[in-house]
mmCIF file of C-alpha atoms in Angstrom:
data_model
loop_
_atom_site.group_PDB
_atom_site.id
_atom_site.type_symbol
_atom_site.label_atom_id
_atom_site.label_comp_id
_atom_site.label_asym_id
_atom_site.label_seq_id
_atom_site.Cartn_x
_atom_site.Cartn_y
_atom_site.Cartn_z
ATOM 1 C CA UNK A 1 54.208 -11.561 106.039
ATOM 2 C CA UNK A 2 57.200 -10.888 108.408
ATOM 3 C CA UNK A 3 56.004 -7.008 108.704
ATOM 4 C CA UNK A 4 52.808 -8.581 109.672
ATOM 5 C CA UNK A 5 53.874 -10.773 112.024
ATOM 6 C CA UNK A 6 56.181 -7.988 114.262
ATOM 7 C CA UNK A 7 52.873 -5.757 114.122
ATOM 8 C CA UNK A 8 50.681 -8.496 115.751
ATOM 9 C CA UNK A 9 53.435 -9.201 118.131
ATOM 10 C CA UNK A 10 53.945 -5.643 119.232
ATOM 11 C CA UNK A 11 50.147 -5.280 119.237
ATOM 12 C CA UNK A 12 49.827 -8.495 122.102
ATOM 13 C CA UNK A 13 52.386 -6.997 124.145
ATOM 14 C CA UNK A 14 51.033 -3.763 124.334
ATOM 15 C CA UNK A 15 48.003 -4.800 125.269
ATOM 16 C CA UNK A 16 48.981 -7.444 127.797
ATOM 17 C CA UNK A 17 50.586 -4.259 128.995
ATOM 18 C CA UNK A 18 47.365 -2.462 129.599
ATOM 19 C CA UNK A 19 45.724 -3.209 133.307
ATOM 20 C CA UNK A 20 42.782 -4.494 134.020
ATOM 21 C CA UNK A 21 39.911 -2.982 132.755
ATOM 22 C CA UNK A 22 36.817 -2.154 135.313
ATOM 23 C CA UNK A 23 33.786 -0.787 135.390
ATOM 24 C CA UNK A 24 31.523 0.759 138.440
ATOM 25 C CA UNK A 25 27.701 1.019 138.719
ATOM 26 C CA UNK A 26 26.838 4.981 137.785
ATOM 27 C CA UNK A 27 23.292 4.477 137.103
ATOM 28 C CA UNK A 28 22.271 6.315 140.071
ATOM 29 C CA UNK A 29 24.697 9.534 140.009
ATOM 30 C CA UNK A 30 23.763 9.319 136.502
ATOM 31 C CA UNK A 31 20.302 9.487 137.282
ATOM 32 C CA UNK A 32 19.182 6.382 135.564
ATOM 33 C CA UNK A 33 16.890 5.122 138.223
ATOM 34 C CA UNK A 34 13.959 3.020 136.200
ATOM 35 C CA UNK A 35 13.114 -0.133 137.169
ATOM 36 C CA UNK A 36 12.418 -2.795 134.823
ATOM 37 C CA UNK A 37 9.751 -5.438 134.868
ATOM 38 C CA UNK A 38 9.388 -8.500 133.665
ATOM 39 C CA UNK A 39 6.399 -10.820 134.858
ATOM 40 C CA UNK A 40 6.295 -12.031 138.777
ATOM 41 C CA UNK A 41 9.632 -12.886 140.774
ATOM 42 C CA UNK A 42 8.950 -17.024 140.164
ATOM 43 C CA UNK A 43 9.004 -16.706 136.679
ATOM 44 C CA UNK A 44 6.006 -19.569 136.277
ATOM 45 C CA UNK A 45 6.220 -18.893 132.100
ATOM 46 C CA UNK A 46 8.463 -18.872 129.620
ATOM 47 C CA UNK A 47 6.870 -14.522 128.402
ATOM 48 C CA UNK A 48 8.492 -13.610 132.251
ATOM 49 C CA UNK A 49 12.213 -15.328 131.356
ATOM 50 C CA UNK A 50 13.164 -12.254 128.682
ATOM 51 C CA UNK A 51 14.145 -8.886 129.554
ATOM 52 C CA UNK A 52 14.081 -5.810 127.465
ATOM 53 C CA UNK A 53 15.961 -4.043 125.171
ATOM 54 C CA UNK A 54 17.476 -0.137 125.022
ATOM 55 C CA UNK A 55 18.214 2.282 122.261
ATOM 56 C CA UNK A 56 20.656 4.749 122.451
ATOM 57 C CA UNK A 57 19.859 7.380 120.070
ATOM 58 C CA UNK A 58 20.931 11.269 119.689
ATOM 59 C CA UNK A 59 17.159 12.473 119.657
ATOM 60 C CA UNK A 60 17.425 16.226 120.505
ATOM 61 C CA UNK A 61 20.332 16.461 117.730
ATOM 62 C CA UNK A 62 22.623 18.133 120.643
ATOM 63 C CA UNK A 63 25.856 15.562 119.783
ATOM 64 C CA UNK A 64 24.983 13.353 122.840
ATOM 65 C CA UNK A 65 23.517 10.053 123.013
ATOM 66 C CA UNK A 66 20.779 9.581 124.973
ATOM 67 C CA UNK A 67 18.940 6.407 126.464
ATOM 68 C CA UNK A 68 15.374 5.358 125.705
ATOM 69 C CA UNK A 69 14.895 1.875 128.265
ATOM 70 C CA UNK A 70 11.827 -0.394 126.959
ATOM 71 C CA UNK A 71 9.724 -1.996 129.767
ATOM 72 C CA UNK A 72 7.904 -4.973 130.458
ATOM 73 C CA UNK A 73 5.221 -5.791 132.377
ATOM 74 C CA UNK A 74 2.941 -8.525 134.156
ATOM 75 C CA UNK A 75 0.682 -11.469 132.931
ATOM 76 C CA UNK A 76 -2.278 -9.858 135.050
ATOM 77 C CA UNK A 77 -1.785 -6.544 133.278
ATOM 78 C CA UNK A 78 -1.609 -8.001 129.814
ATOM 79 C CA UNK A 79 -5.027 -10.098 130.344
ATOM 80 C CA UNK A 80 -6.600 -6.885 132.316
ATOM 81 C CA UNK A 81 -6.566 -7.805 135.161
ATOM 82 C CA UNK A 82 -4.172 -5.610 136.983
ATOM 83 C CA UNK A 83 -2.560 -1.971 135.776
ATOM 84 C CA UNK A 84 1.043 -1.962 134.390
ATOM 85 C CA UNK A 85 3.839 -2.040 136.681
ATOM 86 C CA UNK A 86 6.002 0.791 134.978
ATOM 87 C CA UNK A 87 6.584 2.331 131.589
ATOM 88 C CA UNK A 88 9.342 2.999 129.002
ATOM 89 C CA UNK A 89 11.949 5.606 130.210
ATOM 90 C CA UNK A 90 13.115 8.281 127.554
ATOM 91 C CA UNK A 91 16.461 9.209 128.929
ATOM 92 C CA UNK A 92 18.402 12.866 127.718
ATOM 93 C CA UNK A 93 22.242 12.907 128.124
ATOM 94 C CA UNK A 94 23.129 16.363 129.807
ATOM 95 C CA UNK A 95 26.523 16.251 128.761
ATOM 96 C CA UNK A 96 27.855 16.043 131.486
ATOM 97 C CA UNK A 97 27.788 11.861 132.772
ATOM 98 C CA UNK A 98 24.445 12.696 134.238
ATOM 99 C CA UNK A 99 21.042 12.097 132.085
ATOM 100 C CA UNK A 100 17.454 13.197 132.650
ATOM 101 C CA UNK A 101 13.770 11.429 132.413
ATOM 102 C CA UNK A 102 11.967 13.255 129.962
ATOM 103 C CA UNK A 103 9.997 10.486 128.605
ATOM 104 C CA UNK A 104 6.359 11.971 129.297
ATOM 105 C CA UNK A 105 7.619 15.852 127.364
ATOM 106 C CA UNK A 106 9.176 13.727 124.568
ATOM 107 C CA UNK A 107 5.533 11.591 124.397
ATOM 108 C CA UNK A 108 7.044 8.380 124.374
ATOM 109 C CA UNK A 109 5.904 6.735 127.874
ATOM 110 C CA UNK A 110 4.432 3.686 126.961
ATOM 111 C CA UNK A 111 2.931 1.216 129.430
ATOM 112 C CA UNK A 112 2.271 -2.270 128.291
ATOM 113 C CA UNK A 113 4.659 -5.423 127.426
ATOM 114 C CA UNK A 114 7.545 -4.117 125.148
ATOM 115 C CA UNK A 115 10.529 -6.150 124.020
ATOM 116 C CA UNK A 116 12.921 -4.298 122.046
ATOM 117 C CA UNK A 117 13.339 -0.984 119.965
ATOM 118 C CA UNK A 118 15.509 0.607 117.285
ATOM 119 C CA UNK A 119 16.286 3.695 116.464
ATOM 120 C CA UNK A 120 15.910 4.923 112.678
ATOM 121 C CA UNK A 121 14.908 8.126 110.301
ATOM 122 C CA UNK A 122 12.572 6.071 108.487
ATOM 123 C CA UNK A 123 11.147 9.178 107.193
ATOM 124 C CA UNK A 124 14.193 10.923 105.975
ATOM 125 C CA UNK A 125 13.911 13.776 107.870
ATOM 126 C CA UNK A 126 17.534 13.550 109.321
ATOM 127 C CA UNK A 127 16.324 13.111 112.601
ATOM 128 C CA UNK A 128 15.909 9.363 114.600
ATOM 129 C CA UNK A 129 12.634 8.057 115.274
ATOM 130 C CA UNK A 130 11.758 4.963 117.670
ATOM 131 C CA UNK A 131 10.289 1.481 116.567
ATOM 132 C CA UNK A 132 8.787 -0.610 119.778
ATOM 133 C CA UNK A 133 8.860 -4.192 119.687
ATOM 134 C CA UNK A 134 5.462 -5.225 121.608
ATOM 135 C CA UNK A 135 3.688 -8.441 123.121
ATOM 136 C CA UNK A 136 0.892 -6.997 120.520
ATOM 137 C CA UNK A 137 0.838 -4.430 118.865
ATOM 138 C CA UNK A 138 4.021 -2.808 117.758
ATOM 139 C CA UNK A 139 4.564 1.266 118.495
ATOM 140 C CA UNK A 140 6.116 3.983 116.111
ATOM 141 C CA UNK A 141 7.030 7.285 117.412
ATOM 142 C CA UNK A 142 8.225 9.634 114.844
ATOM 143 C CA UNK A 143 11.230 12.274 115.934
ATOM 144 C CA UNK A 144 8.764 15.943 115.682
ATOM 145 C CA UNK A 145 12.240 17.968 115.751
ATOM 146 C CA UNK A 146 11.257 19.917 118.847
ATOM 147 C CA UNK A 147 12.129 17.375 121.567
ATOM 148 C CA UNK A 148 9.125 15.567 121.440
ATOM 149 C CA UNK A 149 7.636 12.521 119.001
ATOM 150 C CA UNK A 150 4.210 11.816 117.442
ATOM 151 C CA UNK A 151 2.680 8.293 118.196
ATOM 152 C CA UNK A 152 1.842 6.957 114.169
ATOM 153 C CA UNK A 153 1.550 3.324 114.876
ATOM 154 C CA UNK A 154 -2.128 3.041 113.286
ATOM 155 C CA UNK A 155 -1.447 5.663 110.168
ATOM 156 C CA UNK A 156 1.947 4.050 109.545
ATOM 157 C CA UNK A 157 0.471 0.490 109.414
ATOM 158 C CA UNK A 158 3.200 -1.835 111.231
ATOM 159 C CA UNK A 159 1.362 -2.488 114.430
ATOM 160 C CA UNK A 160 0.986 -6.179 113.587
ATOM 161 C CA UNK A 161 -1.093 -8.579 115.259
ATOM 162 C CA UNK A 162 -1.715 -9.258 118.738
ATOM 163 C CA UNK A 163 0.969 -11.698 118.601
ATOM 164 C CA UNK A 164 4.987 -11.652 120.511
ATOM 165 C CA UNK A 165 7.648 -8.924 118.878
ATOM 166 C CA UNK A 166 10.899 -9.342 119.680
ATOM 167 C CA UNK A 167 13.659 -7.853 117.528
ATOM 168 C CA UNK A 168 13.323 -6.274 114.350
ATOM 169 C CA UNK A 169 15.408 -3.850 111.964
ATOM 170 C CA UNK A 170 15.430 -1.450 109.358
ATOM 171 C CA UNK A 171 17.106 -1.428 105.787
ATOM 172 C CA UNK A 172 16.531 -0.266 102.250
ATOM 173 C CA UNK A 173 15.821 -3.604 100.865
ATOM 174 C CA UNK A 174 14.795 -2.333 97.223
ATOM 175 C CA UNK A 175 16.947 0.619 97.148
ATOM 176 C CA UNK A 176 14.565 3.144 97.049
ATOM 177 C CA UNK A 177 16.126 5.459 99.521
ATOM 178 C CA UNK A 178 13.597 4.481 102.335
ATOM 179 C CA UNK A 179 13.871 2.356 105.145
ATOM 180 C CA UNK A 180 12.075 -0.955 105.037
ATOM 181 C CA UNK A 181 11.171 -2.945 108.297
ATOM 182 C CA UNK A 182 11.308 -6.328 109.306
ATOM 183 C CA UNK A 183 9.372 -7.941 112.199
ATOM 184 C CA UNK A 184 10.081 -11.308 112.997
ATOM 185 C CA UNK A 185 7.013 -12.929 115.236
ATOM 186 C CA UNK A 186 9.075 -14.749 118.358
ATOM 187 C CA UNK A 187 6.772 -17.809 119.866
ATOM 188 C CA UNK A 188 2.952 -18.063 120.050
ATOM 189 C CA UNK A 189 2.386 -18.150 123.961
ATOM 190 C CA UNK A 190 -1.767 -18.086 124.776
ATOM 191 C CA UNK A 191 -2.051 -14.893 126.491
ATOM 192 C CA UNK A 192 -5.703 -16.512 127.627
ATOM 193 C CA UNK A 193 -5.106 -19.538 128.861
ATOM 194 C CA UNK A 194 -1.041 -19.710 129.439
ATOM 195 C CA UNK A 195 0.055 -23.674 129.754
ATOM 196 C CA UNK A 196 1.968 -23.767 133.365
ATOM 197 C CA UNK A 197 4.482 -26.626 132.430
ATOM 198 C CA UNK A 198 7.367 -28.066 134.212
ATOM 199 C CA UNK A 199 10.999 -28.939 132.988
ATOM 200 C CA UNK A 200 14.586 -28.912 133.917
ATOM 201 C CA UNK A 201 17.243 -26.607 132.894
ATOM 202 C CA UNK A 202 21.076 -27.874 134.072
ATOM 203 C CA UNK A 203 19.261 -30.314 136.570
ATOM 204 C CA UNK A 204 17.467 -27.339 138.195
ATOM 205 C CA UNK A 205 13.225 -28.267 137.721
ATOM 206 C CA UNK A 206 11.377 -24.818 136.272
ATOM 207 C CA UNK A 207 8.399 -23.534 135.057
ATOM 208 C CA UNK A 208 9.319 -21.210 132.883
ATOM 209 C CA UNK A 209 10.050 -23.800 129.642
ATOM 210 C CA UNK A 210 10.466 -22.997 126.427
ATOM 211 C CA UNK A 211 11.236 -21.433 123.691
ATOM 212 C CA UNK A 212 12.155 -25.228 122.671
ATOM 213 C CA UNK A 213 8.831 -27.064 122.431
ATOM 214 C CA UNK A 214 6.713 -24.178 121.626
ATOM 215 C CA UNK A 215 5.205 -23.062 118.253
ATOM 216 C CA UNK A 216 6.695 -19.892 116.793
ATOM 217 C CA UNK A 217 4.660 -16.592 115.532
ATOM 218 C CA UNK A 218 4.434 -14.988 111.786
ATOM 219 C CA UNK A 219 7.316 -12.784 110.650
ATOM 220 C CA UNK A 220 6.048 -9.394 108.915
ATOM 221 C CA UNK A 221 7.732 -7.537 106.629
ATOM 222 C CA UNK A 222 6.748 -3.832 105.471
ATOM 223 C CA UNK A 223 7.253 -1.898 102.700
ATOM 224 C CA UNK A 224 8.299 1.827 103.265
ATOM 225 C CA UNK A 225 6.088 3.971 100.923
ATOM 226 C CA UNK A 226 7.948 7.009 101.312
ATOM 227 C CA UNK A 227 5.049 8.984 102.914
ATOM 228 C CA UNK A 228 5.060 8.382 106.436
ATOM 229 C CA UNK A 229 3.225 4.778 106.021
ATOM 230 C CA UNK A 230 4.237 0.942 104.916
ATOM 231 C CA UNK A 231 2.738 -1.959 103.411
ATOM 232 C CA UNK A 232 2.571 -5.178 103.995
ATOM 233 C CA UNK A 233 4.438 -7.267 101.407
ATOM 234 C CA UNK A 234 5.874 -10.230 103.521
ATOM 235 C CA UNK A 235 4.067 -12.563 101.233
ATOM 236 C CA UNK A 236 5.420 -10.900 97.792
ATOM 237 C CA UNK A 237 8.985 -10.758 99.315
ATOM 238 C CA UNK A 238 8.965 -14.055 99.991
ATOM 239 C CA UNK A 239 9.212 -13.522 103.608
ATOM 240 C CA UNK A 240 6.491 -15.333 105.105
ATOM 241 C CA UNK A 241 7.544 -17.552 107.952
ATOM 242 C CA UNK A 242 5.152 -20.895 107.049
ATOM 243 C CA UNK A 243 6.927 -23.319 109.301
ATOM 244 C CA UNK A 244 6.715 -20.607 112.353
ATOM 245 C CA UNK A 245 10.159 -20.732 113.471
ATOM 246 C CA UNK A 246 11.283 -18.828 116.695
ATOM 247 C CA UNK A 247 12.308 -15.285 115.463
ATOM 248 C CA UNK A 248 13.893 -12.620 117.730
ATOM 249 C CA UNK A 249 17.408 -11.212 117.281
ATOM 250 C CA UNK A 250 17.921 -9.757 113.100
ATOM 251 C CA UNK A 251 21.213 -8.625 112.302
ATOM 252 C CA UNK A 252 22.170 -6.827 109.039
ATOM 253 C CA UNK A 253 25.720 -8.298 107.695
ATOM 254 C CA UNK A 254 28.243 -5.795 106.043
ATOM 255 C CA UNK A 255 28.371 -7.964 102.783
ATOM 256 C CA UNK A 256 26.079 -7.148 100.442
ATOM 257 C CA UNK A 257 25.078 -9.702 97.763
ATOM 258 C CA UNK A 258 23.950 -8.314 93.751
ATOM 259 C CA UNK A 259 24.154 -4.950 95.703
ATOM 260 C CA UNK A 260 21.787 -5.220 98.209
ATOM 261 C CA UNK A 261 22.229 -6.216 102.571
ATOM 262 C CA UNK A 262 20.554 -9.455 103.331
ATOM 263 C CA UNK A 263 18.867 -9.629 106.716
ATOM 264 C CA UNK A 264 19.269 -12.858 108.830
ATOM 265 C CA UNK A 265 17.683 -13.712 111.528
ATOM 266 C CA UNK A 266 17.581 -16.082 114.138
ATOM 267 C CA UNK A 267 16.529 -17.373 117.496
ATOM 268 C CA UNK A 268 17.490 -17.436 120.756
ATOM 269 C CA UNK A 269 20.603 -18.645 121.776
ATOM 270 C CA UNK A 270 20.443 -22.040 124.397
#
């Protein structure tokens, strides 16, 4: 316990001797230069409040990481009344601290209301392919190998309803070698006819209330067939959400239990 102790103590010295750590805004020498979106500057509804996730992901298989940036949008656009502000942004790393936009060669500009992505070879083809999160349906682009992806939402069969994705994450639930996915539905907000409430948050009055309050959406959870599509088996894997809780962040723990990984998930943080 002793040894243990002098290695802990030597550890907090040396790093109390380490100076402050710093960082500086690169984006733009790096070439990053999208802008993200998300609903109108006031912010009158609770869909406007959340930002969007990235994915960093080695997709050319060159030993860098590169950036893929998911995008929202506006309340006009999604009820067709106005054209999307921006797209996704499909970022390569040149190896060199500088990236650039090839999201329209790759095939993966998508323009629309998109909360999140991961990055998985759900096909087993070594190479990483990109899950979008969506306000609707979701969007699967599968890795092609030559720098560019195939859109196989439809033929793959996770596209869900026209309902509010948030997170979601892959893992071989039965052991089978291929990657399952779960979809967690985040709140049920009426795209139609959005409610404009009022409420205070830390004695400042808002609009934008919620998630508190509001009804949550269905989870879904698909079955990887191991030829390019899924099926739904949220019901059989006892997965279906009845009480419609608020799901958006998953996380897959490092324990696994009879020899499988659980997946938790939860929502947001207030």
């Amino acid at each position: 316990m002793k040894r243990y102790s002098v290695a802990l103590a030597a550890l907090i010295v040396a790093a109390a001797a380490v100076p402050g750590i710093t960082f500086r805004d690169i984006a733009t020498r790096a070439g990053i230069t999208a802008t993200i979106h998300s609903g109108g500057p006031k912010k009158n509804y609770v869909l406007e409040v959340n930002g969007s996730g990235v994915c960093w992901l080695d997709h050319d298989g060159d030993g860098w990481q590169d950036l893929y940036l998911v995008n929202g949008a506006t309340l006009a656009h999604l009820q067709g009344k106005a054209a999307a502000p921006s797209r996704t942004y499909l970022y390569r790393n040149n190896g060199n601290g500088t990236f650039t936009d090839v999201t329209l060669r790759a095939g993966v500009a998508r323009r629309g209301w998109s909360f999140g992505c991961v990055a998985a070879d759900y096909d087993n083809d070594g190479r990483p392919d990109l899950l979008i999160t969506n306000f609707g349906p979701n969007s699967l682009y599968r890795n092609r190998g030559d720098d560019t992806f195939a859109d196989v939402s439809k033929r793959a069969g996770i596209e869900g309803g026209a309902i509010w994705h948030a997170g979601a994450a892959f893992a071989d639930t039965d052991l089978d070698g291929d990657l399952d996915l779960f979809i967690p539905g985040y709140l049920d907000f009426n795209l139609r006819q959005p409610e404009l409430k009022t409420c205070e948050y830390r004695g400042v009055k808002v609009n934008a209330c919620g998630p508190l309050g509001c009804r949550g959406a269905p989870n879904a959870f698909y079955r990887n067939n191991g030829d390019g599509t899924f099926t739904d088996a949220t019901d059989a894997a006892g997965l279906a959400d009845r009480e419609l809780y608020l799901g958006s962040r998953l996380s897959k723990p490092c324990l696994k239990v009879n020899g499988r990984l659980p997946v938790s998930f939860n929502g947001p943080a207030l």
